[in-house]
Coordinates of C-alpha atoms in Angstrom, one line a residue:
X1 CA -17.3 9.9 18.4
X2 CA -18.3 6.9 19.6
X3 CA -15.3 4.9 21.0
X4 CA -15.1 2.1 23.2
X5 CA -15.6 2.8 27.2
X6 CA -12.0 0.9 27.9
X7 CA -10.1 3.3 26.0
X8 CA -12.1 6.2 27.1
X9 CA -11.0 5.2 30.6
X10 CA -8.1 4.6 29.5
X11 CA -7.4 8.4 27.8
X12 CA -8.8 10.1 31.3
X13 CA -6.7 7.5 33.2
X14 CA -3.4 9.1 31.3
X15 CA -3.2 12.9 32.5
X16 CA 0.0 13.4 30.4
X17 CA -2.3 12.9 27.1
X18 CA -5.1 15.4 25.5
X19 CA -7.3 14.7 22.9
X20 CA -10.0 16.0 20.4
X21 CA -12.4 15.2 17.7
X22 CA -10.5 15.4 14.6
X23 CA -14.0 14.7 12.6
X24 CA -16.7 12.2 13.3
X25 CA -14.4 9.6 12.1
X26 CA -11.2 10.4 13.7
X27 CA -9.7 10.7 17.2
X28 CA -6.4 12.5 17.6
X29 CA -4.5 12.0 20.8
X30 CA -1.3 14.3 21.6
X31 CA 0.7 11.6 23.2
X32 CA 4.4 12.5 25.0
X33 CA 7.1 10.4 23.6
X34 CA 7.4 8.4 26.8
X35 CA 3.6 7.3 26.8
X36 CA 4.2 6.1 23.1
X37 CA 4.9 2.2 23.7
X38 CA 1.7 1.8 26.2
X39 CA -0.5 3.7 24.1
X40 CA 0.2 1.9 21.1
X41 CA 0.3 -1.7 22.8
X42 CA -3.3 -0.3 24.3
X43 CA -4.4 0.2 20.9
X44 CA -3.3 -3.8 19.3
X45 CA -4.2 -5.6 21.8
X46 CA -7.4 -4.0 23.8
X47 CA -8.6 -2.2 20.9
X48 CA -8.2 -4.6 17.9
X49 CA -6.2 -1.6 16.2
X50 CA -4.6 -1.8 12.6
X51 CA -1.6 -0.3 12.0
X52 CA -2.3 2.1 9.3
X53 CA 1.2 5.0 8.3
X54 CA 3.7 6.6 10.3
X55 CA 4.8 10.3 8.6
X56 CA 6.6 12.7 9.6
X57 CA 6.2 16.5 9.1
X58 CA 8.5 19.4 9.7
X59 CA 6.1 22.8 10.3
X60 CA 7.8 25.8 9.0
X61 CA 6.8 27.5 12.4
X62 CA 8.5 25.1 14.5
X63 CA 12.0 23.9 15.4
X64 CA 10.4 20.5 15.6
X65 CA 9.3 17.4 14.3
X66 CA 5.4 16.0 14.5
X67 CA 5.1 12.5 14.1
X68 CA 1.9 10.9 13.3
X69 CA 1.4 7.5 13.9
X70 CA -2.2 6.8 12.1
X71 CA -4.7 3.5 13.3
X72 CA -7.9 2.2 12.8
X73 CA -10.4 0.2 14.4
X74 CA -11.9 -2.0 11.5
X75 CA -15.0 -3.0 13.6
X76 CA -15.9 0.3 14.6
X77 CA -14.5 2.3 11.3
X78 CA -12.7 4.8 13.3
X79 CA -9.1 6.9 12.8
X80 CA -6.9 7.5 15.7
X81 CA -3.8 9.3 15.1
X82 CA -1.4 9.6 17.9
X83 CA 0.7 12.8 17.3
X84 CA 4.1 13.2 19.5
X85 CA 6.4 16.2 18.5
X86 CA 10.4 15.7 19.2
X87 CA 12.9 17.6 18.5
X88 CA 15.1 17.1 15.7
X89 CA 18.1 14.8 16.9
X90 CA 16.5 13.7 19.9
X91 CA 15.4 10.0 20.0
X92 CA 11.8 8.2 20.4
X93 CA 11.1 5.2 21.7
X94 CA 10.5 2.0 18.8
X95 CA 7.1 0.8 18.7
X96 CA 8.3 -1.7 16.4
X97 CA 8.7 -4.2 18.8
X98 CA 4.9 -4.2 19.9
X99 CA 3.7 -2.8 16.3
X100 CA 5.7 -5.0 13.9
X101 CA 4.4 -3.2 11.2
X102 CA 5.8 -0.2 11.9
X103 CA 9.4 -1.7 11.6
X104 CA 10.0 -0.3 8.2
X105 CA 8.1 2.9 8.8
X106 CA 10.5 3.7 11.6
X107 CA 13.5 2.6 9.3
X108 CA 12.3 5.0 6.6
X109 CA 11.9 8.1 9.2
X110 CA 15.5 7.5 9.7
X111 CA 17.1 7.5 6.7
X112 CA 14.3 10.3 5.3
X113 CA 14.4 12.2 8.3
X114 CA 17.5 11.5 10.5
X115 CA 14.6 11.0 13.4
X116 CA 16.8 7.9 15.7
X117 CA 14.2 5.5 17.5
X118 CA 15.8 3.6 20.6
X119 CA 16.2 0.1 20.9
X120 CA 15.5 -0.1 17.1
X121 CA 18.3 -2.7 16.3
X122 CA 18.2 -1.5 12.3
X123 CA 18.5 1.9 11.4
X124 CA 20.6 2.6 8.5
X125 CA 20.8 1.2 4.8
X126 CA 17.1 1.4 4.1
X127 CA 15.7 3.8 1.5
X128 CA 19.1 5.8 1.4
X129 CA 21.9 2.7 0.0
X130 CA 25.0 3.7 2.0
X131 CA 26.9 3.1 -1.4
X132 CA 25.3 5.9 -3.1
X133 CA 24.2 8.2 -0.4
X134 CA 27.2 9.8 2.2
X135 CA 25.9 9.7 5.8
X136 CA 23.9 12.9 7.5
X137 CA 21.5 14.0 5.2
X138 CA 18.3 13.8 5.4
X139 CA 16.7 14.6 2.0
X140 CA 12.9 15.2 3.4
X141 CA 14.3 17.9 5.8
X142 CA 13.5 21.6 4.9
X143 CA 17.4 22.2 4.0
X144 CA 17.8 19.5 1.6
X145 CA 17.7 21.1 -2.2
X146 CA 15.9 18.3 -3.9
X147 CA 16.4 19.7 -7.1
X148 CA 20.6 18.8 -7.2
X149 CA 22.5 15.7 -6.7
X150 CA 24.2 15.3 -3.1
X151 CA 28.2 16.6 -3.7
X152 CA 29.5 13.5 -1.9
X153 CA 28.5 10.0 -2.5
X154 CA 28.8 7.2 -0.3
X155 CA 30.9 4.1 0.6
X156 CA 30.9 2.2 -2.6
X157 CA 32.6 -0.9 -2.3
X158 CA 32.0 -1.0 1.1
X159 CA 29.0 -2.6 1.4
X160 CA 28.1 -6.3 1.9
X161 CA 25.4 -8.3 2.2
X162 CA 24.7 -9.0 5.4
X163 CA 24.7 -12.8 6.5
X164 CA 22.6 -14.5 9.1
X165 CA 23.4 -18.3 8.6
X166 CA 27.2 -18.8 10.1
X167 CA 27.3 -22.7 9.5
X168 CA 30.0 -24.6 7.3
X169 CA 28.9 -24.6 3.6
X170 CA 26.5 -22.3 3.9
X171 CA 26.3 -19.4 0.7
X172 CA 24.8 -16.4 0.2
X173 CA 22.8 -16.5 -2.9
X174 CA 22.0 -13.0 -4.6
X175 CA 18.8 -12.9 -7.1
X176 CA 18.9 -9.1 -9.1
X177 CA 19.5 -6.4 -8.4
X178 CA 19.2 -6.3 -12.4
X179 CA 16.3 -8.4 -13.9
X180 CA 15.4 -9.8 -17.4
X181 CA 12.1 -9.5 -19.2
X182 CA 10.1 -6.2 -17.9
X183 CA 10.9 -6.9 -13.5
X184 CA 11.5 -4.0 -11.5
X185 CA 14.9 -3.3 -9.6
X186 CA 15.5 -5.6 -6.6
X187 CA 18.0 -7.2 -5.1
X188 CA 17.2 -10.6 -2.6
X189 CA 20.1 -12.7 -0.8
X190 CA 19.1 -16.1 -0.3
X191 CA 20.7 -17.8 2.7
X192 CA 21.1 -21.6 2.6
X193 CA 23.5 -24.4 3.7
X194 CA 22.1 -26.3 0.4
X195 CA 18.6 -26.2 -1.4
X196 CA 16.7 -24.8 1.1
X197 CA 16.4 -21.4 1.5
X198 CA 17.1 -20.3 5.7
X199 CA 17.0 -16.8 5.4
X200 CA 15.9 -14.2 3.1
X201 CA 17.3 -10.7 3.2
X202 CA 15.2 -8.0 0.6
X203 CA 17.1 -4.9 -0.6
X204 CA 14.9 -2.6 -2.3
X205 CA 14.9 1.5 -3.4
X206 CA 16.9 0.7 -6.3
X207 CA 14.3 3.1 -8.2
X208 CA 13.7 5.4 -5.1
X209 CA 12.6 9.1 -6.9
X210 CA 11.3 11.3 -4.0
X211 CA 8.0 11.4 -4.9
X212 CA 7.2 13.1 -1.5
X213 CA 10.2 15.5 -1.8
X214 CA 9.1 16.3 -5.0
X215 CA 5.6 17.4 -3.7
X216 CA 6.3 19.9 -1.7
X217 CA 5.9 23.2 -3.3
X218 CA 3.9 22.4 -5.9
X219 CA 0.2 22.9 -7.0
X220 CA -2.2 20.4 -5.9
X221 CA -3.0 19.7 -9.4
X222 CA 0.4 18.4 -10.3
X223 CA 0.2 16.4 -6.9
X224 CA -2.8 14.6 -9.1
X225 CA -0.2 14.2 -11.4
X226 CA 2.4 12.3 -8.8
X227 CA 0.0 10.6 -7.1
X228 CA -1.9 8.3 -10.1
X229 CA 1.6 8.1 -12.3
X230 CA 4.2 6.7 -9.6
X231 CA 2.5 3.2 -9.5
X232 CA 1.1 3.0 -13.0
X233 CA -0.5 -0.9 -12.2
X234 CA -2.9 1.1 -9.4
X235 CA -3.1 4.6 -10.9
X236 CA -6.8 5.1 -10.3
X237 CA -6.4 3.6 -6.8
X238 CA -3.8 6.0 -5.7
X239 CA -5.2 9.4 -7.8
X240 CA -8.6 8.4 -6.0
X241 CA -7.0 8.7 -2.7
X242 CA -5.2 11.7 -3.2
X243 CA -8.4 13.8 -4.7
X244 CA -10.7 12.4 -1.6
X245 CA -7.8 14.4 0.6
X246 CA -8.3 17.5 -1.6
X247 CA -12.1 16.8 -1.1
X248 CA -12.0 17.3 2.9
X249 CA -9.9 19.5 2.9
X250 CA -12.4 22.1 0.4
X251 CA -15.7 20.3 2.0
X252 CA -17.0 19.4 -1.2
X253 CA -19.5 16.9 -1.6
X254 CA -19.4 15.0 -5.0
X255 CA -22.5 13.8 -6.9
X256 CA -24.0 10.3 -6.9
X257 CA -23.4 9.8 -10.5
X258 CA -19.4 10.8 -10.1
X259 CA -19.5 8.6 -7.0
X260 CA -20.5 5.3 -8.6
X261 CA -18.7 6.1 -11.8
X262 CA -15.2 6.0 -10.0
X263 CA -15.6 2.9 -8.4
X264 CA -16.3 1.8 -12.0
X265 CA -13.1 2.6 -12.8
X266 CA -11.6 1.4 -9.4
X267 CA -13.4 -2.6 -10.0
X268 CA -12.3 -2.3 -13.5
X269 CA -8.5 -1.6 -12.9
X270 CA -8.9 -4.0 -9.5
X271 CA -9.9 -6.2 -12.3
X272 CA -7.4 -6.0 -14.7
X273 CA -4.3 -5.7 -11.8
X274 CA -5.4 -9.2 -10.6
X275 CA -5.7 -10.8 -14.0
X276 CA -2.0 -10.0 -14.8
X277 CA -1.3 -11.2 -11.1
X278 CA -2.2 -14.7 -12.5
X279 CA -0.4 -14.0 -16.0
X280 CA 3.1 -14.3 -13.7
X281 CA 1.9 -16.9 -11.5
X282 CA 1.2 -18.6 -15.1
X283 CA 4.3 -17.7 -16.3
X284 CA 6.2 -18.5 -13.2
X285 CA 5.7 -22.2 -13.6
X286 CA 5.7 -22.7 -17.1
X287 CA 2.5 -22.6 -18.4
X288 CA 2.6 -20.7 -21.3
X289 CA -0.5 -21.1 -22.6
X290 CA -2.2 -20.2 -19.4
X291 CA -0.2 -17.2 -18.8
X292 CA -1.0 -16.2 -23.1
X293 CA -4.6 -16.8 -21.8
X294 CA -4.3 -14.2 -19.0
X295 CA -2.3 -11.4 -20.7
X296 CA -4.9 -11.6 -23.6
X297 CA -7.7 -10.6 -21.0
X298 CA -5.1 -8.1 -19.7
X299 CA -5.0 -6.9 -23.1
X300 CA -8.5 -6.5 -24.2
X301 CA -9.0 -4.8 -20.5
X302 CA -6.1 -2.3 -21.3
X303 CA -8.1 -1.8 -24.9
X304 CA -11.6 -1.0 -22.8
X305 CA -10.2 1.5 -20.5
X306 CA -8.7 3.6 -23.5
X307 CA -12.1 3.6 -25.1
X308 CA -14.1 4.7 -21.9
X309 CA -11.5 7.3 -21.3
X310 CA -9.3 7.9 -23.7
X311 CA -6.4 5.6 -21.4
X312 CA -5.1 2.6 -20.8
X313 CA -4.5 3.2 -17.6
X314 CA -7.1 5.9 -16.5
X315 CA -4.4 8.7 -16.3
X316 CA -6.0 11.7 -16.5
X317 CA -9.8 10.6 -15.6
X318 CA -10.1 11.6 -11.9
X319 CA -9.7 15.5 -10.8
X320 CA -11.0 17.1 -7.7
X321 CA -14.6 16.6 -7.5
X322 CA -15.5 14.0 -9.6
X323 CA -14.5 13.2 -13.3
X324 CA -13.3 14.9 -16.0
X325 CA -15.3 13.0 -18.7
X326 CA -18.7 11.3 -18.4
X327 CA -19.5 8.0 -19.9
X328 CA -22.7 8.2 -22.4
X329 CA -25.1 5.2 -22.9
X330 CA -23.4 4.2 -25.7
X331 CA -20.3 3.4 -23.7
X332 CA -22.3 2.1 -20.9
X333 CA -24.2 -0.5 -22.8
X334 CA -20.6 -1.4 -24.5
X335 CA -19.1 -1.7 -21.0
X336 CA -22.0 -3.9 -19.8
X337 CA -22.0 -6.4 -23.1
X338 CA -17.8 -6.7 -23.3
X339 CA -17.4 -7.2 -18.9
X340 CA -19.7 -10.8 -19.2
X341 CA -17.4 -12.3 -21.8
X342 CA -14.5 -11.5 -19.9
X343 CA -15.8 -12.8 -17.1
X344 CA -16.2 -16.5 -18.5
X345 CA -12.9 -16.2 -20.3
X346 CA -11.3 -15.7 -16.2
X347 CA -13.6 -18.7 -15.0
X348 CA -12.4 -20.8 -18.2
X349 CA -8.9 -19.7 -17.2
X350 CA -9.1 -20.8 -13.5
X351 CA -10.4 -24.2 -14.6
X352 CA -7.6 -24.9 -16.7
X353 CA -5.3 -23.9 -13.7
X354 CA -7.4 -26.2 -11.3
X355 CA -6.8 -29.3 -13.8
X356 CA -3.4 -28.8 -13.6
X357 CA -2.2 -31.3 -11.0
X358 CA 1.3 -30.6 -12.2
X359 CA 0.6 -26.6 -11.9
X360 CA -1.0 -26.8 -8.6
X361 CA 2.2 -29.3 -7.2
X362 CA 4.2 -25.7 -7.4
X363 CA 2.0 -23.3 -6.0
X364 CA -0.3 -25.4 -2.7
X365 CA 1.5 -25.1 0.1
X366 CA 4.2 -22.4 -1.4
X367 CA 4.9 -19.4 0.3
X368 CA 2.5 -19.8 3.2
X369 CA 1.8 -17.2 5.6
X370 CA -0.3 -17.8 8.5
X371 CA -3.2 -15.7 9.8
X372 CA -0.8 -14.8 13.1
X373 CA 2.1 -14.0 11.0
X374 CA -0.3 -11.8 8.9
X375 CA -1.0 -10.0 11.4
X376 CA 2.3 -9.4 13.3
X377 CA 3.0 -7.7 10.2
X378 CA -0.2 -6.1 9.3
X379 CA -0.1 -7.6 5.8
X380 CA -3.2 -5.9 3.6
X381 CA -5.1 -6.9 0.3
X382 CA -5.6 -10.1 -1.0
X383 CA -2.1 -11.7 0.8
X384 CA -4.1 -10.6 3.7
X385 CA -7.2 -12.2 3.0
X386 CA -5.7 -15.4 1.7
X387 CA -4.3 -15.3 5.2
X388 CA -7.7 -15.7 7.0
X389 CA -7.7 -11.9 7.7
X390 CA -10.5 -10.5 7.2
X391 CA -10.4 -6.8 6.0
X392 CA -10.9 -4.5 3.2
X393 CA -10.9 -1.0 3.3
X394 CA -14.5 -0.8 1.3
X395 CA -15.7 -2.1 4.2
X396 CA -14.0 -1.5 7.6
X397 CA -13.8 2.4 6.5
X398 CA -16.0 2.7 3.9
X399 CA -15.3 5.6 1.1
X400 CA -17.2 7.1 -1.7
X401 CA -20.4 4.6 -1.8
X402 CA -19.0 1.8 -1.2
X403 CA -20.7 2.1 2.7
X404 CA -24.2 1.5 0.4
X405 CA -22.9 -0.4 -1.9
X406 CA -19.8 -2.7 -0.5
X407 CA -18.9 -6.1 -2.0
X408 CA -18.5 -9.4 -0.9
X409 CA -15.3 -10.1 0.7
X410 CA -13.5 -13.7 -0.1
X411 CA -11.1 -14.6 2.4
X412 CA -9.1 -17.9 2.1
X413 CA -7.5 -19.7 5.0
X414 CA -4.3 -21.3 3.9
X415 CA -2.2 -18.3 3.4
X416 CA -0.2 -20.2 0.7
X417 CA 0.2 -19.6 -3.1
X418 CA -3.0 -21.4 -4.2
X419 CA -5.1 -19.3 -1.5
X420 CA -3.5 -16.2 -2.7
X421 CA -4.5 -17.7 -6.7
X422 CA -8.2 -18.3 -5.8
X423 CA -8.4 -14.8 -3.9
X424 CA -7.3 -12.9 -7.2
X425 CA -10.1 -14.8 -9.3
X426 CA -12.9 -14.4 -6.6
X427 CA -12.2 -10.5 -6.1
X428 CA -12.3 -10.6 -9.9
X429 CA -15.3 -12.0 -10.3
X430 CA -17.0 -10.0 -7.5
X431 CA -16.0 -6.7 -9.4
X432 CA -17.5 -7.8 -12.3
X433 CA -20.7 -8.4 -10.8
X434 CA -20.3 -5.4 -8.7
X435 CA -19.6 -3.1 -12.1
X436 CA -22.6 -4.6 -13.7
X437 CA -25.2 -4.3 -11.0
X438 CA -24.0 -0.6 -11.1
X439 CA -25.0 0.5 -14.7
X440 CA -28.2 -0.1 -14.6
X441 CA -28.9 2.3 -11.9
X442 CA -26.5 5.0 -12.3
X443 CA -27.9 8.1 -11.5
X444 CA -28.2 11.1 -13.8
X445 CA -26.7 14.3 -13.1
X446 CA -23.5 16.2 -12.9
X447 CA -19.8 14.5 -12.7
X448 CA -18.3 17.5 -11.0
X449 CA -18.7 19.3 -8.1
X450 CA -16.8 22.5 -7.3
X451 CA -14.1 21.7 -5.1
X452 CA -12.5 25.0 -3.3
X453 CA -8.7 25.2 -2.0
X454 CA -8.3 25.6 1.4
X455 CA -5.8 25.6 3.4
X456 CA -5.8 22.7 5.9
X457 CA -4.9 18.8 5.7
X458 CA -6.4 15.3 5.3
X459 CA -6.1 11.4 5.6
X460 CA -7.8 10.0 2.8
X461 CA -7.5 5.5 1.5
X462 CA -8.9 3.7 -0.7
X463 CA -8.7 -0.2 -1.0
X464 CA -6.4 -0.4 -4.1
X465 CA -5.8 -3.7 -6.0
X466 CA -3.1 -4.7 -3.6
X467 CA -4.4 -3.7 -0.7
X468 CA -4.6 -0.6 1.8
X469 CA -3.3 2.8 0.7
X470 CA -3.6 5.9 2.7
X471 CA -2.9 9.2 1.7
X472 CA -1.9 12.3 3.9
X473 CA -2.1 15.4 2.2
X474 CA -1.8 19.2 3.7
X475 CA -1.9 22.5 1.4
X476 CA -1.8 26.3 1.7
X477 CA -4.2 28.4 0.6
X478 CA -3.3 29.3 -2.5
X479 CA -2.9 25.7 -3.5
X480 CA 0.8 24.3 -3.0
X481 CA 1.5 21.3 -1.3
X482 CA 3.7 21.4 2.1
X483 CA 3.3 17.5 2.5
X484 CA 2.0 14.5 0.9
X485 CA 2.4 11.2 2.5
X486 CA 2.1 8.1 0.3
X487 CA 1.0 4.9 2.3
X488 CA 0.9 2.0 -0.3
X489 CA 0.4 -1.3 0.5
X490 CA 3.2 -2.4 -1.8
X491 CA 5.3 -0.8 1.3
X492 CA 3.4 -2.9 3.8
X493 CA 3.6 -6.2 2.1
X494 CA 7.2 -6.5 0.9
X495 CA 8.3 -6.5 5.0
X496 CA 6.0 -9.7 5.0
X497 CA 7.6 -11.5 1.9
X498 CA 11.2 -12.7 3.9
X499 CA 8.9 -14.8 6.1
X500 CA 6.9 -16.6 3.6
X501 CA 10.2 -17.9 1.7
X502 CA 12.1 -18.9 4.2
X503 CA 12.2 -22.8 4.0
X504 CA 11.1 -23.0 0.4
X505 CA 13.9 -24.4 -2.2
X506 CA 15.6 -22.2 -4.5
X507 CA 13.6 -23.5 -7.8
X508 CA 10.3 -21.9 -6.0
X509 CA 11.8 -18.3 -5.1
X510 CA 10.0 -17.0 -8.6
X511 CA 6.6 -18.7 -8.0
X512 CA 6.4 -17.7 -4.6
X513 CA 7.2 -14.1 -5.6
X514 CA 4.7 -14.3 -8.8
X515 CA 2.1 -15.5 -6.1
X516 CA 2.6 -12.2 -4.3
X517 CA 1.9 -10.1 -6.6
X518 CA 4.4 -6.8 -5.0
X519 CA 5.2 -4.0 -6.9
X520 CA 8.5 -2.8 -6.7
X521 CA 6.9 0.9 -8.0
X522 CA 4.7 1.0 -5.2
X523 CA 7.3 0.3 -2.6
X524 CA 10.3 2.6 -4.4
X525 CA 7.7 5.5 -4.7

């Protein structure tokens, strides 16, 4: 593995650590506890490391816990996964304060897991609401029935918003946790001595459902099933990732034809997730004629996927080894005469919004992130690359074909709601050109390649719509699932959004969150 000579100096330097070859691509270091914060700050600053998951595993054969803390090195396309193993109810030391981004990753081991991390100044009241959940369990521990309803619930009344802003006048200002129209569960206090919002504190897992727990124990095909239905916007994205960890696991190499077929399906729903990105943005400010405009490509992209596959939303499409269903020429040449028309009706669409003077008054300048702040919190996908950051999975750890075949990446500077508006039509009109420079030359032959069990486990991504997603997966033999680890980039993104509200005015709260384009499903997985 070809890894750079400072950290390899680095490793020998450290006695207390062992290492080996995990694969080609991926490094995996046996790290004590102690050596956690030095290794990781190593990894950011020397190495140029992302921040990829944190998971947490409980071996059957083992009084302990192994925690996996998973990077990458986007220049060099390489895994490393530091592994500690602690005991359960002993502490480890936060990394959150070097690796912001795995603030909320810590936060969820505690509340999941009951694993403490010292000097971590917010454990508690994350995933597991203390008004519905009593204190002490831990419902991803081997002893927790997921099947029935904790006896005892928790503090009900109890709770309060917590408030930051101590000044005379000042209100807290609470938006949800109950939504009109078709928005997800989520509650966000607005801090402010007046118009301006000063703090913003996000409460989410309304719609938590174990997807994890539920995992465990069952057959890796209905783990297909989990993976591409809990965040229906990126199914593909998300059953794509989960069948590549099946796919190490059983060795099995798929076919070019299957290959470039699913990241026709991948472009197509990247596509159609970023088109009803701008339908909200649309909406958010009033333009209902734009945001008509938007949901009727939404629409007639819903309409193609069911009549290339038999779905709206590609459920059902992907299985272990390729497809279940090839696409004949007469679907083919339909694909490549509908995707053109489409195509103009998204660049008509983004001229109107440019001639707006009165639309682009709300959104320039809204909800800015900067490119330092994006990265203190390892922000992925398009809020990433309107940013100035400069990633994207296809690339920096290239799957399937896209290391032949990888598309141009746009990356905006500003980092504000306009920037994050010109990112969804330029990734839209990349995967368009993308889709139709790959139907001409697909090759023939088989969708589906065997694809044994085997015991064993994987880390698998894929660049889904919103960004990053990675995948950890590990099986038996005879096919059930003893883990699955869910990464999403909705996860990653929503610990971002307090920091690009804060000193907006009240009025822009709903553009700066339609500019975002988070899903709640994603996050509450």
């Amino acid at each position: 593995m070809n890894i750079t000579t400072e950290l390899q100096n680095w490793l020998h330097s450290m006695p207390a650590l062992s290492w080996h070859e995990h694969s080609e691509q991926w490094l995996q270091i046996g790290c004590p506890a102690e050596q956690l914060p030095a290794l990781t700050q190593h990894l950011l600053e020397k190495e140029e490391a992302e921040f990829a998951t944190l998971l947490v595993e409980e071996p059957a054969d083992s009084e302990n816990l192994a925690v996996h803390y998973l990077f990458y090195l986007p220049a060099a396309g390489k895994l490393i996964e530091l592994k500690v193993e602690v005991k359960a109810g002993t502490e480890l030391p936060a990394i959150s304060d070097t690796v912001h981004a795995a603030d909320w990753h810590e936060r969820e081991a505690w509340d999941l897991y009951g694993l403490r991390f010292s000097g971590h100044p917010f454990l508690g009241d994350f995933v597991l609401h203390d008004d519905d959940w009593p204190e002490g369990v831990d419902p991803m521990r081997r002893q927790f029935d997921g099947s029935k309803r904790p006896e005892v619930h928790g503090l009900g009344a109890e709770w309060a918003p917590p408030r930051l802003l101590q000044e005379e006048g000042a209100i807290v200002f609470p938006i949800g946790p109950v939504w009109g129209d078709f928005n997800e569960s989520g509650l966000w206090l607005l801090e402010t001595p007046g118009e301006q919002i000063r703090y913003l504190h996000t409460r989410l897992f309304y719609k938590y459902r174990g997807v994890e727990k539920i995992a465990e124990g069952r057959t890796v095909d209905q783990g297909l099933l989990l993976a591409e239905r809990f965040a229906g916007a990126s199914a593909f994205a998300h059953g794509w990732a989960y069948c590549q960890a099946l796919e190490q696991i059983g060795e099995c190499v798929l076919s070019p034809r299957a290959e470039q077929l699913r990241m026709v399906f991948a472009e197509l729903e990247r596509i159609r997730h970023h088109a009803a990105n701008i339908a909200e943005i649309a909406g958010s400010t009033a333009l209902s004629v734009a945001k008509a405009l938007a949901q009727g490509i939404v629409e007639d992209l819903l309409r193609l996927s069911a009549r290339l596959c038999g779905h709206r939303y590609f459920f059902g499409v992907l299985k272990p080894g390729g497809l279940r269903q090839d696409l004949d020429t007469a679907t083919l040449e339909m694909l490549h005469s509908t995707l053109p028309a489409i195509d103009q009706r998204m660049r008509a669409l983004e001229q109107h919004l440019e001639e707006s003077s009165s639309f682009l008054d709300r959104i320039e300048e809204m909800g800015t992130l900067d490119r330092q702040m994006a990265k203190t919190y390892g922000v992925v996908g398009p809020i990433a690359r309107a940013s100035g950051r400069n990633i994207d999975l296809r690339r920096n750890l290239p799957y399937g074909q896209y290391g032949f075949l990888a598309p141009e990446i746009p990356v905006e500077q500003e980092g504000d709601g306009y920037a994050r508006l010109r990112l969804f039509f330029a990734e839209s009109r990349i995967s368009v050109k993308l889709i139709l420079d790959l139907l001409p030359c697909l090759p023939d032959g088989p969708i589906h390649s065997a694809c044994p069990i085997r015991e064993g486990h994987a880390l698998s991504w894929v660049e889904a719509p919103s960004g990053a997603t990675f995948h950890w997966l590990r099986c038996t033999g005879n096919g059930l699932i003893t883990r699955l680890r869910l990464g999403t980039p909705g996860f990653r993104n929503w610990h971002a959004f307090e920091r690009a509200i804060e000193g907006a005015a009240f009025q822009d709260f709903p553009i700066i969150l339609a500019t975002w384009g988070l899903s709640v499903a994603e996050n509450d997985r």
